[in-house]
């Protein structure tokens, strides 16, 4: 049984259907990258898993439980944490307040312990607990977004374009952190514009096009495939 | 601009007018705080807010004069009634329109405003009322007339503002309110039940509207349209402070109150309410993101 199992999901916004039957699995502790051209439905897929969008048909199962119709505010209690591409921190809140909200679903007593572990992973946050989040740099904000998401120690971390808008040096930092998080046992499902990089990092890659999953394989397989290189990796 | 009389400038900063401004500013600040909290989470402009203030004042008035309760107890009753009342109005009316656009909700709130105002007229009549208590001669401090009611208004305002600050900064639920006001979707991702938060926000916002109305009634008179006519400076304070920003709204409230009262030295008293609008226009032209807002993105 897979950790996450998305079967034949159709989803979209209002009258517009974006996903036309997508299948996707993530195994325990695995890192999966979803790549594909703009408008392929990558973000829509993540939002549907995270409960922000409703699946019209199909099912989403997590750890053997059907979470297809679970609303966004309950998803986190199943052990999934989702980091959106835009607005993934509360800009008007301080760093520590953001981490507190990351731990909303947690008993108060466990907070100190968790926050220490997040600080260990993201020392940049420890230096500025009372800074207003929106006054931090883009890289720091991305670290805060991931740190807040890790407060609950999720089984699956979902990341939408974690490297978007960051300088190359910071992109390395972010991918290093993601690698690190994955190595400690958290499964990662990530969407990336930076397809080559995402495939190199991931255990497995899935190519999404026009709302359907087209190809699937290990990161290396997809990187080596001429067809995929030509169509999706822009070379 | 020739012949600017220094005596005239001094008069503009007459401590009496400053004190009056502080009193009026306190009321506007409290009212603006409640309005901006509600806006922050629900994202619509609630025109009925002024009438929430009036309802709070009338219930306190009834408890105070019709049931002879001390003013403090009466004020608490007014606040509780309006806290629950704001929630009931939401359940009966606004909740049904929540998925609609902000304009639809705004128009609906105008309807609610008319209903509340006319219910007040039916129950308590159209005349103006006062809280019980003697009309006292104002004691003088350093040449400033300071009414006991005015002192009460300033002190209670500081207590309400301070209490709300602690709620929003120090409590889990308060931080969650600010979080949801920042981004509702992200709040949901964090596991925050935003529908339940909306309930708390109506309770807090309603209670604040109630006490603001009571303070307004203490300063002037209790009339059916007292809240509605107070809306312009309150909206101006909210917008000046950056919509949804509590500290900005409070700062905006004091700024407008003080400017408005100082303005009587320069312009006829009847034009006083125009000051709020004037500051609003200046604010929107020079700093549209609000007093403390940063130009983002």
Coordinates of C-alpha atoms in Angstrom, one line a residue, chain B residues 8-156:
Chain B
X8 CA -4.1 82.0 16.1
X9 CA -1.6 79.1 15.8
X10 CA -1.5 79.0 19.6
X11 CA -5.2 78.8 19.7
X12 CA -5.1 75.8 17.4
X13 CA -3.2 73.9 20.0
X14 CA -5.4 75.0 22.9
X15 CA -5.2 72.2 25.5
X16 CA -9.0 72.3 25.8
X17 CA -9.4 71.3 22.2
X18 CA -6.6 68.8 22.4
X19 CA -8.4 67.2 25.4
X20 CA -11.7 67.2 23.5
X21 CA -9.9 65.6 20.6
X22 CA -8.5 62.9 22.7
X23 CA -12.0 62.0 24.0
X24 CA -13.5 61.9 20.5
X25 CA -10.4 60.2 19.2
X26 CA -10.7 57.5 21.8
X27 CA -14.3 56.7 20.7
X28 CA -13.3 56.6 17.0
X29 CA -10.3 54.5 17.8
X30 CA -12.3 51.8 19.6
X31 CA -15.0 51.8 17.0
X32 CA -12.5 51.6 14.2
X33 CA -10.7 48.7 15.9
X34 CA -13.9 46.6 15.9
X35 CA -14.7 47.4 12.3
X36 CA -11.3 46.6 11.0
X37 CA -11.2 43.2 12.9
X38 CA -14.4 42.2 11.3
X39 CA -13.2 43.4 7.9
X40 CA -9.9 41.6 8.3
X41 CA -11.5 38.1 8.4
X42 CA -14.8 38.5 6.6
X43 CA -13.5 40.9 3.9
X44 CA -16.6 43.0 3.6
X45 CA -17.5 46.4 4.6
X46 CA -20.3 46.2 7.2
X47 CA -22.4 49.3 6.9
X48 CA -24.6 48.1 9.8
X49 CA -21.6 48.5 12.1
X50 CA -22.7 52.0 13.1
X51 CA -26.1 50.6 14.0
X52 CA -24.5 47.9 16.1
X53 CA -23.0 50.7 18.1
X54 CA -26.4 52.3 18.5
X55 CA -28.0 49.0 19.6
X56 CA -25.3 48.5 22.2
X57 CA -25.9 52.1 23.5
X58 CA -29.7 51.6 23.7
X59 CA -29.5 48.3 25.6
X60 CA -27.1 49.9 28.0
X61 CA -29.5 52.9 28.2
X62 CA -32.4 50.6 28.9
X63 CA -30.5 48.6 31.6
X64 CA -29.3 51.9 33.1
X65 CA -32.5 54.0 33.2
X66 CA -35.4 51.6 32.8
X67 CA -34.0 48.9 35.2
X68 CA -31.9 51.3 37.3
X69 CA -28.7 49.3 37.0
X70 CA -25.4 51.0 37.6
X71 CA -23.8 52.3 34.4
X72 CA -20.9 49.8 34.6
X73 CA -23.3 46.8 34.7
X74 CA -25.5 48.4 32.0
X75 CA -22.4 48.9 29.8
X76 CA -21.5 45.2 30.2
X77 CA -25.0 44.2 29.3
X78 CA -24.9 46.4 26.2
X79 CA -21.6 44.8 25.1
X80 CA -22.8 41.3 25.7
X81 CA -26.1 41.9 23.8
X82 CA -24.3 43.3 20.9
X83 CA -21.6 40.6 20.8
X84 CA -24.4 37.9 20.7
X85 CA -26.4 40.2 18.4
X86 CA -23.6 40.5 15.8
X87 CA -23.3 36.7 15.8
X88 CA -27.1 36.3 15.4
X89 CA -27.2 38.8 12.5
X90 CA -24.4 36.8 10.9
X91 CA -26.2 33.5 11.2
X92 CA -29.5 34.9 10.0
X93 CA -28.3 37.1 7.2
X94 CA -24.6 37.5 6.3
X95 CA -23.7 33.8 6.4
X96 CA -26.1 33.1 3.6
X97 CA -24.2 35.5 1.4
X98 CA -20.7 34.7 2.4
X99 CA -19.8 33.0 -0.9
X100 CA -21.0 36.0 -2.8
X101 CA -19.0 39.1 -3.7
X102 CA -18.1 41.8 -1.2
X103 CA -20.4 44.2 -3.0
X104 CA -23.4 41.9 -2.4
X105 CA -22.5 41.7 1.3
X106 CA -22.1 45.5 1.5
X107 CA -25.5 46.1 0.0
X108 CA -27.0 43.4 2.3
X109 CA -25.4 45.2 5.3
X110 CA -27.1 48.5 4.3
X111 CA -30.4 46.6 4.5
X112 CA -29.4 45.3 8.0
X113 CA -28.5 48.8 9.0
X114 CA -32.0 50.1 8.1
X115 CA -33.7 47.3 9.9
X116 CA -31.7 47.8 13.1
X117 CA -32.1 51.6 13.1
X118 CA -35.9 51.4 12.6
X119 CA -36.2 48.7 15.2
X120 CA -34.6 51.1 17.6
X121 CA -37.1 53.8 16.6
X122 CA -40.0 51.4 17.2
X123 CA -38.8 50.3 20.6
X124 CA -37.3 53.5 22.1
X125 CA -38.8 56.2 19.9
X126 CA -37.1 58.8 17.7
X127 CA -36.0 61.3 20.4
X128 CA -32.6 61.6 22.0
X129 CA -31.8 60.1 25.3
X130 CA -29.2 60.3 28.0
X131 CA -27.7 57.9 30.5
X132 CA -28.9 58.6 34.0
X133 CA -26.8 60.8 36.2
X134 CA -26.6 64.5 37.0
X135 CA -25.4 66.9 34.5
X136 CA -22.4 68.2 36.4
X137 CA -20.4 71.3 36.2
X138 CA -17.1 70.4 34.7
X139 CA -14.1 70.6 37.1
X140 CA -11.2 72.5 35.8
X141 CA -7.6 71.2 35.7
X142 CA -5.0 73.7 34.6
X143 CA -7.7 75.7 32.8
X144 CA -9.1 72.7 31.0
X145 CA -12.7 71.6 31.5
X146 CA -12.6 67.9 32.2
X147 CA -15.9 66.0 32.6
X148 CA -15.9 62.8 34.6
X149 CA -17.6 61.1 31.7
X150 CA -14.8 62.2 29.4
X151 CA -12.2 60.7 31.8
X152 CA -14.2 57.5 31.8
X153 CA -14.2 57.4 28.0
X154 CA -10.5 57.9 27.7
X155 CA -9.7 55.3 30.4
X156 CA -12.2 52.7 29.2

